[in-house]
PDB file of C-alpha atoms in Angstrom:
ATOM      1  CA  UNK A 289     -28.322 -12.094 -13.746  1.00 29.00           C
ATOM      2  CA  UNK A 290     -25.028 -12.305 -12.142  1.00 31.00           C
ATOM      3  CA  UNK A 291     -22.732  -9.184 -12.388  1.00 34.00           C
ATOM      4  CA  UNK A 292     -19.877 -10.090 -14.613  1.00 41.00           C
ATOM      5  CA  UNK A 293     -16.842  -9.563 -11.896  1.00 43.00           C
ATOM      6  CA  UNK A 294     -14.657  -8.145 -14.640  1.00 43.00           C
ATOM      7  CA  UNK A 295     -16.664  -5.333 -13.957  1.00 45.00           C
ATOM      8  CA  UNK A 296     -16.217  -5.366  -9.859  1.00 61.00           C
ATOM      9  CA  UNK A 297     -12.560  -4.817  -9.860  1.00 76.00           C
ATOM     10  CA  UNK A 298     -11.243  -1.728  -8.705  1.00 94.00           C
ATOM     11  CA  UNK A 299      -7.398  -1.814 -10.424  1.00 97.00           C
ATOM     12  CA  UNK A 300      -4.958  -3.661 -12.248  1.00 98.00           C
ATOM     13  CA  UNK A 301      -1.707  -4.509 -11.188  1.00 98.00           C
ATOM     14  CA  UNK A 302       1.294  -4.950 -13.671  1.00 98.00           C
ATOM     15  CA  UNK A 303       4.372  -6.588 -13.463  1.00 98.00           C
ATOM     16  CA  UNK A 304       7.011  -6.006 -15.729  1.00 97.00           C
ATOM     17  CA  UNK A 305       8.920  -9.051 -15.996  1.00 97.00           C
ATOM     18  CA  UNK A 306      11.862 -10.574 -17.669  1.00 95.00           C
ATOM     19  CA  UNK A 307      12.905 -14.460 -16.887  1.00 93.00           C
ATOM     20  CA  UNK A 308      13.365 -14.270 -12.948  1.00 91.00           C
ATOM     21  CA  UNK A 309      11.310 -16.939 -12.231  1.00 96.00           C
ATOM     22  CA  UNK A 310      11.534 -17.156  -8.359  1.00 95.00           C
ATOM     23  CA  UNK A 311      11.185 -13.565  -7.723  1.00 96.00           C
ATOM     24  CA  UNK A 312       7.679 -13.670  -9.646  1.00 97.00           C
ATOM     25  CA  UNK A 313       6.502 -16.476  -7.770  1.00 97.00           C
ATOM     26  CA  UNK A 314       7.159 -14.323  -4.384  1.00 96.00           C
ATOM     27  CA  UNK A 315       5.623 -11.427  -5.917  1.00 97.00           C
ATOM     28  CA  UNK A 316       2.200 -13.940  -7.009  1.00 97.00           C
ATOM     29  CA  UNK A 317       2.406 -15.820  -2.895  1.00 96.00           C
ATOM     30  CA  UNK A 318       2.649 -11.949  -1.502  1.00 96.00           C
ATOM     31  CA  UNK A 319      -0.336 -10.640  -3.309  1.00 97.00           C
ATOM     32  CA  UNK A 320      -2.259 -13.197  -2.061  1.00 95.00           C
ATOM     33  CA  UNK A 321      -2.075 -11.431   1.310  1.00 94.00           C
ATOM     34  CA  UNK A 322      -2.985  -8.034   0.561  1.00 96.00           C
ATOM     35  CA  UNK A 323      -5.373  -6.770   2.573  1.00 95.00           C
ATOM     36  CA  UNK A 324      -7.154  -4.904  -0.926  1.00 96.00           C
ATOM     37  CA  UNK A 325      -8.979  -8.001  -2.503  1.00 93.00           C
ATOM     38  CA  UNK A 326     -10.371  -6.532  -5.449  1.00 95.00           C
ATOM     39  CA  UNK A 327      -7.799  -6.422  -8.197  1.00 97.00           C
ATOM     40  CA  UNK A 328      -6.550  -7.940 -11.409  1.00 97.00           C
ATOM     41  CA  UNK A 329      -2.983  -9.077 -11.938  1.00 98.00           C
ATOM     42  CA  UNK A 330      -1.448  -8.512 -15.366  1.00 98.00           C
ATOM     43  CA  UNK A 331       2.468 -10.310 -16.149  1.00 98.00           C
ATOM     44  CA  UNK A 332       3.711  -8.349 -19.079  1.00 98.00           C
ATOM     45  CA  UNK A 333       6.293 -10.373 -20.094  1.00 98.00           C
ATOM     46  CA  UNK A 334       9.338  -8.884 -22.153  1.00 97.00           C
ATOM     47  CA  UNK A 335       9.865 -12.305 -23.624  1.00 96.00           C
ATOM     48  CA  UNK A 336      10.907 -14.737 -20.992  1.00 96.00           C
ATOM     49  CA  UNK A 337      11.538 -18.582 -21.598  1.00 95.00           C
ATOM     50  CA  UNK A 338       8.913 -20.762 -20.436  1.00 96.00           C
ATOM     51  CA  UNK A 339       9.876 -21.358 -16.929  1.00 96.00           C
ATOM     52  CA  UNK A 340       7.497 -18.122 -16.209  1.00 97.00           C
ATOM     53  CA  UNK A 341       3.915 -19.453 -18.007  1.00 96.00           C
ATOM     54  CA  UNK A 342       4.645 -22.479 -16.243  1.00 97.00           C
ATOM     55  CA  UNK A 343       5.088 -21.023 -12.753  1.00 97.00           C
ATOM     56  CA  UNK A 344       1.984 -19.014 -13.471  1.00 97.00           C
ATOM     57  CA  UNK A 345      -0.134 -22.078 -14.684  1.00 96.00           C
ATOM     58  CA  UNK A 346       0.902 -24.282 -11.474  1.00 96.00           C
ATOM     59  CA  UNK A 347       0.206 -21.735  -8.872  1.00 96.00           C
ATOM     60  CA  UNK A 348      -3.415 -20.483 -11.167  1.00 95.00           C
ATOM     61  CA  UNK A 349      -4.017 -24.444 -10.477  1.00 94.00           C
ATOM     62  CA  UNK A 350      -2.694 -24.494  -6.633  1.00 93.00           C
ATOM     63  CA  UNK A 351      -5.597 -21.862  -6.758  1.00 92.00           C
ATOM     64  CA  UNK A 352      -4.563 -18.121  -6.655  1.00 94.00           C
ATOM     65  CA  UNK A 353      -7.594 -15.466  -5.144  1.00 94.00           C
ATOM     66  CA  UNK A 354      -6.834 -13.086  -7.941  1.00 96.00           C
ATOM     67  CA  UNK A 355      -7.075 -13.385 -11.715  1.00 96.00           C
ATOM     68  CA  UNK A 356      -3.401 -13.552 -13.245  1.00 97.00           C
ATOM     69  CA  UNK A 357      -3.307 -12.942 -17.336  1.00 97.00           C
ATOM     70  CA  UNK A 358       0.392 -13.229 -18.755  1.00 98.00           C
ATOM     71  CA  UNK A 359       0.757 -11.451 -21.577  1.00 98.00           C
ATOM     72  CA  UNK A 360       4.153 -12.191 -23.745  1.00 96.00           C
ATOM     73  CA  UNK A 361       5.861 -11.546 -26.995  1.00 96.00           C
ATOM     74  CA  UNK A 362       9.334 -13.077 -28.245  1.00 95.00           C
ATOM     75  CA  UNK A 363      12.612 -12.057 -26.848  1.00 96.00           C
ATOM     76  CA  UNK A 364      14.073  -9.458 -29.336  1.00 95.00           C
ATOM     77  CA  UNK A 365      15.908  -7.044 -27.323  1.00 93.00           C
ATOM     78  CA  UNK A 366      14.653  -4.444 -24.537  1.00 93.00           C
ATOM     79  CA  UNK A 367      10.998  -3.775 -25.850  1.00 96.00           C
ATOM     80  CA  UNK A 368       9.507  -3.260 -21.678  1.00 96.00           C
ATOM     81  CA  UNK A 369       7.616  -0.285 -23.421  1.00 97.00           C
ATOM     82  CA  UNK A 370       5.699  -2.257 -25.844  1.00 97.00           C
ATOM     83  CA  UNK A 371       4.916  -5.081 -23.554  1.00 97.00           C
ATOM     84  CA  UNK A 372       3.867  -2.217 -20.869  1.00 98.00           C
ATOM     85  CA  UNK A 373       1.580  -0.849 -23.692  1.00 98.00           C
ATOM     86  CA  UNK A 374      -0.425  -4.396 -24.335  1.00 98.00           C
ATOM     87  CA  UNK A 375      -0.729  -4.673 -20.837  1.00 98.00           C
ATOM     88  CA  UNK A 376      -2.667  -1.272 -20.354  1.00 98.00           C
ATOM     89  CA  UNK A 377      -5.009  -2.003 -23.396  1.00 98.00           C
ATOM     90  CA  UNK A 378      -5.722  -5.242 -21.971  1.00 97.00           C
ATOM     91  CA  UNK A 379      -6.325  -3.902 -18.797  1.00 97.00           C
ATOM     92  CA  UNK A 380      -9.948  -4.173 -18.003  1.00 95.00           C
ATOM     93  CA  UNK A 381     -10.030  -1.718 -14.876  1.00 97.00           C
ATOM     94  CA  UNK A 382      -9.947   2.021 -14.734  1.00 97.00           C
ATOM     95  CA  UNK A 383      -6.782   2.220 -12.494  1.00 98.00           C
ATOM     96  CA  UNK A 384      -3.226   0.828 -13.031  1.00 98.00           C
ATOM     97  CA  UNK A 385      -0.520  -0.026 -10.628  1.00 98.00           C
ATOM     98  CA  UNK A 386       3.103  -0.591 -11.999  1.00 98.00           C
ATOM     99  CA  UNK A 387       5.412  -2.650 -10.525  1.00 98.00           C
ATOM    100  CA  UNK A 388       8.740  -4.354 -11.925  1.00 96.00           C
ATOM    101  CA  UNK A 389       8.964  -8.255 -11.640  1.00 96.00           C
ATOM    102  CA  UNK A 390      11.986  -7.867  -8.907  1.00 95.00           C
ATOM    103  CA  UNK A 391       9.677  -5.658  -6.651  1.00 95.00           C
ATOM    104  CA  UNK A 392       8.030  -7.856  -3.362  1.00 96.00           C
ATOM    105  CA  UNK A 393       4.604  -5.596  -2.289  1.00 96.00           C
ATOM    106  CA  UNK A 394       3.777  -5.216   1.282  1.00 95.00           C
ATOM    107  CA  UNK A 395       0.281  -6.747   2.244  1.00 95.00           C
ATOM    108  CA  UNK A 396      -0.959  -3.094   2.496  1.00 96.00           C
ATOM    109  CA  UNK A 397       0.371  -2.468  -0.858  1.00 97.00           C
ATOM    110  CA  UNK A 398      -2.512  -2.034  -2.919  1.00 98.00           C
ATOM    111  CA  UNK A 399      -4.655  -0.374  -0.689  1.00 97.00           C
ATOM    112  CA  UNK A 400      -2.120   2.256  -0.207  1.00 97.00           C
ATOM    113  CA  UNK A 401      -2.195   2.698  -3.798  1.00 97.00           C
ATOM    114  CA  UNK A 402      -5.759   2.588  -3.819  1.00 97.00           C
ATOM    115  CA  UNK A 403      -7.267   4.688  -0.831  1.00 96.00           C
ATOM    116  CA  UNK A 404      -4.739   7.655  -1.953  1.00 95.00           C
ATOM    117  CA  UNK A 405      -5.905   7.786  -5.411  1.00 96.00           C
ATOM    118  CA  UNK A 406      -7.111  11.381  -7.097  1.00 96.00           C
ATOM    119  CA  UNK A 407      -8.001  12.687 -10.095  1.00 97.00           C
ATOM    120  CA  UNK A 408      -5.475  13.312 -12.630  1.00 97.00           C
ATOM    121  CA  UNK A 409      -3.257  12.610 -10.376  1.00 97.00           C
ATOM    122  CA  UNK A 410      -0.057  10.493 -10.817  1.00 97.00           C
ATOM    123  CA  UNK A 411       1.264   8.729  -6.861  1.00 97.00           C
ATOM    124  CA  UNK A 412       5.041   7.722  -6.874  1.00 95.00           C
ATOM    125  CA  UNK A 413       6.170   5.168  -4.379  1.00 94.00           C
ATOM    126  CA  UNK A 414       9.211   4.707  -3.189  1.00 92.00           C
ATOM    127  CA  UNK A 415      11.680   1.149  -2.468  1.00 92.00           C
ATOM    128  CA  UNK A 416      13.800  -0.612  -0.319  1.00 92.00           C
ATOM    129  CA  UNK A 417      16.838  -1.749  -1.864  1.00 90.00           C
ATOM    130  CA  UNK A 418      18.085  -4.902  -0.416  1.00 92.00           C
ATOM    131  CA  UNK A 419      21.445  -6.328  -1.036  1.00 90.00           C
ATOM    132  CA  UNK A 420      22.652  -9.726  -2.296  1.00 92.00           C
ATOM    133  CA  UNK A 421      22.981 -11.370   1.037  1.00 90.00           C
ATOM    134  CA  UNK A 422      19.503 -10.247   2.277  1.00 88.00           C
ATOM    135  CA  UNK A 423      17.972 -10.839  -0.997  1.00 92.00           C
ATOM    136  CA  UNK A 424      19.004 -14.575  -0.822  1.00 91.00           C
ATOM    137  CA  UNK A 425      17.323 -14.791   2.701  1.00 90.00           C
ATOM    138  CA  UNK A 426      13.712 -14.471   1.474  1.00 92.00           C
ATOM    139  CA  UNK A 427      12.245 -17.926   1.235  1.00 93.00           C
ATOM    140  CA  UNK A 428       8.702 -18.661   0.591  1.00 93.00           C
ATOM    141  CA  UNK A 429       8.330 -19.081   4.232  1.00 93.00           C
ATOM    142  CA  UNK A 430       9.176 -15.494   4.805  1.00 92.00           C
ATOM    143  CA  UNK A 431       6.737 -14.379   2.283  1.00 93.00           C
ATOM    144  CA  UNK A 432       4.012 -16.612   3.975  1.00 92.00           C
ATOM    145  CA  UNK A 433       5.026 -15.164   7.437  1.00 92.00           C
ATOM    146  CA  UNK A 434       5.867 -11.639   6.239  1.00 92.00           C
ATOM    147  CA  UNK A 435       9.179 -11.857   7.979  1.00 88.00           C
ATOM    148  CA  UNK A 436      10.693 -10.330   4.804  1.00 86.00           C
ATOM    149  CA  UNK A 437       8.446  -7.179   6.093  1.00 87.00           C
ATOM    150  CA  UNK A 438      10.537  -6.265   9.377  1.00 82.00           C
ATOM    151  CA  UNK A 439      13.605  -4.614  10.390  1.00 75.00           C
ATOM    152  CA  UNK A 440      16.194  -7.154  11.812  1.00 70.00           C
ATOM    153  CA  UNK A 441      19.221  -6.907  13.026  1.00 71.00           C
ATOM    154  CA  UNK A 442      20.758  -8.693  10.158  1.00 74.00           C
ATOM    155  CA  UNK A 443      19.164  -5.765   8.210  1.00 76.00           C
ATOM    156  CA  UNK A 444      19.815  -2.886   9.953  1.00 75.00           C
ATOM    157  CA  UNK A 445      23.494  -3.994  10.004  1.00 71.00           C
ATOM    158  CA  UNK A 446      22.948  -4.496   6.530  1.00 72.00           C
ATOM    159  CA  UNK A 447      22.302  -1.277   5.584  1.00 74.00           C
ATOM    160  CA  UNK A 448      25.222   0.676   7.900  1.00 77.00           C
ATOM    161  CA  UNK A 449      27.388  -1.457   5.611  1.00 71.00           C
ATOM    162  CA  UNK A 450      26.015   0.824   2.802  1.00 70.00           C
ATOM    163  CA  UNK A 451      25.126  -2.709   1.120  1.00 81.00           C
ATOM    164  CA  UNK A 452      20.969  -2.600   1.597  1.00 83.00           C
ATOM    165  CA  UNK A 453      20.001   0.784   1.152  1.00 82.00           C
ATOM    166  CA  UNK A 454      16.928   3.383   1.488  1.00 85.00           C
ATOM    167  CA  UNK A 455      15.717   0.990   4.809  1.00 86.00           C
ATOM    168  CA  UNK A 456      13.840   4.359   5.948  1.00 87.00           C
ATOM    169  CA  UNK A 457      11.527   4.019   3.076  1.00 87.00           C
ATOM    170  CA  UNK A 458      10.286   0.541   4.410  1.00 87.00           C
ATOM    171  CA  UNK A 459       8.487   1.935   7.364  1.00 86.00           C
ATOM    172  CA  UNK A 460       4.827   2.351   6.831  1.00 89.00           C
ATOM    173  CA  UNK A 461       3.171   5.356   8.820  1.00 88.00           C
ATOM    174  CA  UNK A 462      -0.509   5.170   8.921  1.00 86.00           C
ATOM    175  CA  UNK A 463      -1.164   9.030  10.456  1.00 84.00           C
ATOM    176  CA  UNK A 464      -1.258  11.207   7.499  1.00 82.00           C
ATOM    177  CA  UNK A 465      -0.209  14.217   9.322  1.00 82.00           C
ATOM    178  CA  UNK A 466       3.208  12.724  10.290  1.00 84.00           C
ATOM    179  CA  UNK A 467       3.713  11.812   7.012  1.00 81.00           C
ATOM    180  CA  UNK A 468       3.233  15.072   5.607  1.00 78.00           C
ATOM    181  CA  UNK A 469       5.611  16.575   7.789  1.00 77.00           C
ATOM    182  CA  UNK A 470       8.495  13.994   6.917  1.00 80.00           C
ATOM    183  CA  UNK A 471       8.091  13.930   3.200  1.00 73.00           C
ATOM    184  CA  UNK A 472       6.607  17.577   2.637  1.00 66.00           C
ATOM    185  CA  UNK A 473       5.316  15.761  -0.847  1.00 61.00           C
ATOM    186  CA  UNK A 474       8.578  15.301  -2.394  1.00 74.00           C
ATOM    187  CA  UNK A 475       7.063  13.023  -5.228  1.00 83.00           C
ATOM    188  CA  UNK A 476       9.817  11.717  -7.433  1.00 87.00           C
ATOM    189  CA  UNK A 477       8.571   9.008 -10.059  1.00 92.00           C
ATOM    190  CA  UNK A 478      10.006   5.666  -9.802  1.00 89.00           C
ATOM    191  CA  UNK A 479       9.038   3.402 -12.803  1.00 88.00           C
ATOM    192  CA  UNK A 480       9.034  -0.151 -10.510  1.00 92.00           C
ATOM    193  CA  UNK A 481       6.485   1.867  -7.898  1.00 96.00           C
ATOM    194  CA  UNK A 482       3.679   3.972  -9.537  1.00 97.00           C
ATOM    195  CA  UNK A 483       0.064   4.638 -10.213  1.00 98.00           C
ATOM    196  CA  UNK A 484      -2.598   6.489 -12.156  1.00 98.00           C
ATOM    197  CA  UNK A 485      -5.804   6.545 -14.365  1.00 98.00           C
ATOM    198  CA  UNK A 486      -5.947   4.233 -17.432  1.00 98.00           C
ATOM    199  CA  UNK A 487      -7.398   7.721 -18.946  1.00 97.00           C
ATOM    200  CA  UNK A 488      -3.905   9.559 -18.546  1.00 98.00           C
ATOM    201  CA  UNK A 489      -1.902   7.033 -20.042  1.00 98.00           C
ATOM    202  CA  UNK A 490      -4.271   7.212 -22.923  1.00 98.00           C
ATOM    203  CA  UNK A 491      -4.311  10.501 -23.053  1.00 98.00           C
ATOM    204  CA  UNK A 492      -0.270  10.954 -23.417  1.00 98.00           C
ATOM    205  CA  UNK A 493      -0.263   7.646 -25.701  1.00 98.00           C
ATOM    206  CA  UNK A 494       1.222   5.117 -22.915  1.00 98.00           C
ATOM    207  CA  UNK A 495       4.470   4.428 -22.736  1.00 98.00           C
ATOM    208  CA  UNK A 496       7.293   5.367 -25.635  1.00 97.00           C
ATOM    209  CA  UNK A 497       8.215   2.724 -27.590  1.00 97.00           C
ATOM    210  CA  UNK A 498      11.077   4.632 -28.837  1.00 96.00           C
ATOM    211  CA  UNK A 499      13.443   3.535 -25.691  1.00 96.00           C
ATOM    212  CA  UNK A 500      14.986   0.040 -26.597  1.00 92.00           C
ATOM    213  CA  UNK A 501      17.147  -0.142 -23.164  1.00 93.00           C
ATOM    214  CA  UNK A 502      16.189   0.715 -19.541  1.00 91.00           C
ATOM    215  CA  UNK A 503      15.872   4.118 -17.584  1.00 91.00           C
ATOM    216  CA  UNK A 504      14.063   6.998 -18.215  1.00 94.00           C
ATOM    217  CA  UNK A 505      11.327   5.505 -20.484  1.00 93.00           C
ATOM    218  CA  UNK A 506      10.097   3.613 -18.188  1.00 94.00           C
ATOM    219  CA  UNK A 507       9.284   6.849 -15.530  1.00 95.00           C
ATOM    220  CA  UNK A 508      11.012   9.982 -16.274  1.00 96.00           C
ATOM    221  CA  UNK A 509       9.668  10.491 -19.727  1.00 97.00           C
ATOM    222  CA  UNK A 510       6.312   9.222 -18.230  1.00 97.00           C
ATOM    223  CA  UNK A 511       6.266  11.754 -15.536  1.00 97.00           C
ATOM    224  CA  UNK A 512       7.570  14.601 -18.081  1.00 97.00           C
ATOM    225  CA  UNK A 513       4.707  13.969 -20.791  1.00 98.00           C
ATOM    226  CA  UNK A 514       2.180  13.711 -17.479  1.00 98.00           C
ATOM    227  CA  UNK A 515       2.893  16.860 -16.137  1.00 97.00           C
ATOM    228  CA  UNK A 516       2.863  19.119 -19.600  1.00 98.00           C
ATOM    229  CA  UNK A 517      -1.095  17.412 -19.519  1.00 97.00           C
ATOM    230  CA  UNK A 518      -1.344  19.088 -16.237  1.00 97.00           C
ATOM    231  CA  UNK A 519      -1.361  16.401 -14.336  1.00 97.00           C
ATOM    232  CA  UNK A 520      -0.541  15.702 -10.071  1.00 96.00           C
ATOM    233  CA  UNK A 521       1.579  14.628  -8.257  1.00 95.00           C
ATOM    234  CA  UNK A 522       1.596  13.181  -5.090  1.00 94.00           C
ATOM    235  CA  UNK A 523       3.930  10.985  -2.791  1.00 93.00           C
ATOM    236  CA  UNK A 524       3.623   7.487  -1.562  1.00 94.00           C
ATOM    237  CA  UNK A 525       6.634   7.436   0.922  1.00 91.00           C
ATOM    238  CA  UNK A 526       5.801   5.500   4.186  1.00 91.00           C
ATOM    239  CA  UNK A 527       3.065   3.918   2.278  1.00 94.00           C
ATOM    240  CA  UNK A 528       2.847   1.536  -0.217  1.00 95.00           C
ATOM    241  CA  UNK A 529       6.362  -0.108   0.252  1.00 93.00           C
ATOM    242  CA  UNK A 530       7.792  -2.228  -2.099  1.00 95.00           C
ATOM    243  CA  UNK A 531      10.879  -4.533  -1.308  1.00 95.00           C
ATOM    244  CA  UNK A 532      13.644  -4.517  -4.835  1.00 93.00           C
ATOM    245  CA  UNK A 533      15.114  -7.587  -4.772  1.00 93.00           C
ATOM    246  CA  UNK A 534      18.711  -7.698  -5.962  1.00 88.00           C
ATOM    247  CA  UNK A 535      20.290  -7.493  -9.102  1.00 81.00           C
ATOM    248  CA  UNK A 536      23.203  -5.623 -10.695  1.00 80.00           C
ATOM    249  CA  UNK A 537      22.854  -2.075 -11.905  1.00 78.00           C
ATOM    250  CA  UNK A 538      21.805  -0.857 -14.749  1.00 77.00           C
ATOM    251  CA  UNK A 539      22.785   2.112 -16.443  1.00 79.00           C
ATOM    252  CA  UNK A 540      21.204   4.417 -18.715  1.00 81.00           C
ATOM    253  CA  UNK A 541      22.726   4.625 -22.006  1.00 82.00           C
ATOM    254  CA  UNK A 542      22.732   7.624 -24.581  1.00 91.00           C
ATOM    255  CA  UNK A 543      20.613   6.862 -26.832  1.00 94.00           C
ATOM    256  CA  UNK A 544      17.635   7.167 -23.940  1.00 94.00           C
ATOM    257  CA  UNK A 545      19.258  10.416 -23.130  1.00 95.00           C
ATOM    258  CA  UNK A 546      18.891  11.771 -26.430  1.00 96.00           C
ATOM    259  CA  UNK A 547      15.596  10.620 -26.635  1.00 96.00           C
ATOM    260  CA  UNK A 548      14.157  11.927 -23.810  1.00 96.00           C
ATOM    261  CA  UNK A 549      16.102  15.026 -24.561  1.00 96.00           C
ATOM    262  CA  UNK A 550      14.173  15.386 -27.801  1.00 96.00           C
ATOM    263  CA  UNK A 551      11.013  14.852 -25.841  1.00 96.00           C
ATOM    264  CA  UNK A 552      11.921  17.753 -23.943  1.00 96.00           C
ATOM    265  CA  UNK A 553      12.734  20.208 -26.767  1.00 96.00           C
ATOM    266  CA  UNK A 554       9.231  19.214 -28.417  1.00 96.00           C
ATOM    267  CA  UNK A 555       7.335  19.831 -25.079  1.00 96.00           C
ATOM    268  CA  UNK A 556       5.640  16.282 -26.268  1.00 93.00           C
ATOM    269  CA  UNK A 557       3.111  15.475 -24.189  1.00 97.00           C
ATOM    270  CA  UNK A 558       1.536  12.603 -26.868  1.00 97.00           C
ATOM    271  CA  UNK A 559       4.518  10.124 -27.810  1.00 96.00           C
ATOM    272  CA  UNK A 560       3.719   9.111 -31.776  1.00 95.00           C
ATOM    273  CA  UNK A 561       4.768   5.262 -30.976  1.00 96.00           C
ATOM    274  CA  UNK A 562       2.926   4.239 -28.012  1.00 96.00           C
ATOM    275  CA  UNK A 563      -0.843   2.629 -27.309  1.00 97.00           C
ATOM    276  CA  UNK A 564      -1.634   3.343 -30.643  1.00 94.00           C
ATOM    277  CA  UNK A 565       0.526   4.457 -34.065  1.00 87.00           C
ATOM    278  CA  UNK A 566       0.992   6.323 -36.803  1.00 77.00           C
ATOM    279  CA  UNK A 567      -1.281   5.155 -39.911  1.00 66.00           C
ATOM    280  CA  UNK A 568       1.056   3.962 -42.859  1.00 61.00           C
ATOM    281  CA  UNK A 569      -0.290   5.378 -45.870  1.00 55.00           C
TER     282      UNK A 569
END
């Protein structure tokens, strides 16, 4: 009998979207390239119009070497958390990469993630913030040629203008020695750039469905409730580098704050409205 390949994958990967339609479909032509084949590709999908299942189903017909599954529910405010959630129960791997749909992988992305993997062990990437300007140079010829991957001069200049920033964290150092001695395992969680067991996001109840607006439920509170279970972490920097494409800022609003701040008080490692909820009696 054939071995079901469901079972042969080694992680999932997913992408937190919301309508960007372009920057998904350089996300989908850059995983093609990564040099880690083995892997299943989840779009949870905060309720985007239909430009994004149709830019999935064309390029799943064009013929994609990775399973894609989009996952969606109706636009009704911020609700990343709950779409994050279905996409880690419908994950059918033991080991989950999250990235955010504005976030272009390097082709050693994955394996990065992969070969540093440990138990109970949580590895925080790091980002390359590019500006407008160079963020409206990627074409899907640069994604085919990986161009988007090196330093120009366009870029460098780019970033002593202060406009493209944290350009140190796109170079990739293969010796792990040197890296040690430049990042002394500073890990800092960044919610677009992260991995870890499907068992420790069960085990602190995934992601808090409490936080209707972006920052700190999408990583802070993650990391928090991680480390009361004891868990580790560890540093990605000079590995696994991720590109953020442009957009404006966001800001974290009060009503996270308080949240989280709650969180803290409680020592909660187990949110109540996560991957699974309270019984109504």
């Amino acid at each position: 009998m054939t071995p079901d390949r469901r079972e042969q994958r080694s992680l999932t990967l997913i992408i937190a979207v919301y309508n960007e339609v372009r920057y998904l479909e350089y996300i989908l032509m850059s995983l093609g390239q990564q040099t880690m084949k083995d892997f299943e590709v989840i779009v949870a999908d905060d309720g985007s119009g239909p430009e994004i299942s149709r830019l999935i189903g064309r390029m799943q017909e064009e013929g994609l070497p990775f399973p894609v599954r989009h996952l969606w529910h109706e636009d009704a405010g911020f609700r990343k958390n709950m779409m994050l959630n279905k996409a880690i129960a419908a994950s059918e791997t033991g080991y989950l990469v999250f990235i955010d749909g504005d976030c272009l992988p390097h082709h050693e992305f994955l394996r990065d993630h992969w070969n540093n993997r440990a138990p109970r062990t949580l590895l925080c990437g790091r980002r390359v913030n590019l500006s407008r300007p160079m963020t409206e140079r990627i074409t899907p010829e640069a994604v085919r040629n990986r161009s988007y991957q090196r330093y120009s001069l366009a870029l460098v200049w780019d970033g002593l203008l202060a406009k493209s920033s944290n350009l140190e964290d796109g170079i990739r150092i293969s010796n792990p020695i040197i890296r040690r001695i430049l990042h002394r395992n500073q890990a800092r969680i960044l919610g677009c750039n992260f991995s870890v067991e499907k068992q420790l996001m069960e085990e602190i109840n995934g992601f808090n469905e409490d936080y209707q607006a972006p920052g700190i439920g999408e990583d802070t509170d993650v990391a928090y409730r991680l480390s009361l279970v004891g868990a580790h972490f560890s540093t990605l920097r000079y590995q696994a580098i991720l590109y953020h494409l442009y957009h404006p800022v966001t800001r974290v609003g009060n009503e996270n704050r308080r949240i989280f701040a709650e969180v803290e008080r409680l020592r909660q490692s187990r949110c109540p409205n996560g991957l699974t909820k309270p019984v109504e009696i």
